[in-house]
Amino acid sequence: MNRWLVKSEPSVYAWSQLVADGRTAWTGVRNNTARLHLLAMKVGDEVLYYHTDDDRQVVAVARVVKEAYTDPTAEDPRWVCVDLEPLRALAKPVPLAAFKADPALVDSWLVKLGRLSVLPLTEAQYQRVLELGA
DNA sequence: GCCAACGTTGGC
DNA sequence: GCCAACGTTGGC
C-alpha cells in the first residue's frame, strides 16, 4: 500500500467538487516526475488531497479506484491519469506550515519540491498527517 | 504582484 | 552535450 499526495487548486477542482462528483479522472498532469508517480499508483492506494493557492492545506483523503491510463485531455498519449474517489475529509485540515514545522514532515516532497503536483509520502509521513488532522 | 525553484527548449 | 533564455507553478 503506497501513500500519495495530490494538489489541486480549489478554484479549479476543490475537494467539495470531488465529493459532489463521487469520482473523477485526475487529468492534466504534465510533469514527468508526477507522471511516474501516477504510473506507480495502485487501486486502493490512499491519496491526501491538498489545496493550493489561498488554502495551502491537506483537507481530505481520497482513494485510487483506477490505475494509470492515457489522459484523454492530452495530445501526447504518454501523459496518463488515474481515477480517484473521495474517502473522507480530515477533521482538521493540515496546513503547509505544519509540514514545515513538524520534524516528521519537513523532509517530505511537499516541502522539498514545492512545485511537484503528485508526490509520494512515506507511511510515517502519511500517518503523521492523519494524526495532525484528527 | 513578485519571486524562487524547477523544467523545457533551442542555439551553438 | 552544454547552457542561456524562457515558461510555469506555487508560496508569500
Tab-separated table of N, CA, C and O (backbone and C1' of nucleotides) in Angstrom, chain A residues 112-113 115, chain B residues 5-7:
chain	number	residue	atom	x	y	z
A	112	LYS	N	10.088	19.843	0.169
A	112	LYS	CA	11.367	19.890	-0.559
A	112	LYS	C	11.216	20.297	-2.017
A	112	LYS	O	12.112	20.912	-2.579
A	113	LEU	N	10.111	19.909	-2.624
A	113	LEU	CA	9.913	20.199	-4.050
A	113	LEU	C	8.501	20.729	-4.233
A	113	LEU	O	7.592	20.025	-4.650
A	115	ARG	N	6.869	22.464	-6.218
A	115	ARG	CA	6.099	22.524	-7.452
A	115	ARG	C	5.568	21.179	-7.902
A	115	ARG	O	4.796	21.112	-8.864
B	5	DA	P	15.294	29.265	-4.278
B	5	DA	O5'	14.503	28.191	-5.135
B	5	DA	C5'	13.356	27.571	-4.566
B	5	DA	C4'	12.797	26.607	-5.574
B	5	DA	C3'	13.861	25.727	-6.240
B	5	DA	O3'	13.381	24.390	-6.217
B	5	DA	C1'	12.573	26.830	-7.887
B	6	DC	P	14.358	23.167	-6.539
B	6	DC	O5'	13.861	22.700	-7.972
B	6	DC	C5'	12.475	22.402	-8.136
B	6	DC	C4'	12.102	22.544	-9.581
B	6	DC	C3'	12.991	21.760	-10.544
B	6	DC	O3'	12.270	20.633	-10.990
B	6	DC	C1'	12.320	23.886	-11.403
B	7	DG	P	12.864	19.583	-12.027
B	7	DG	O5'	12.186	20.081	-13.379
B	7	DG	C5'	10.778	20.279	-13.421
B	7	DG	C4'	10.366	20.617	-14.833
B	7	DG	C3'	11.069	19.796	-15.908
B	7	DG	O3'	10.117	19.429	-16.892
B	7	DG	C1'	11.512	22.105	-16.242
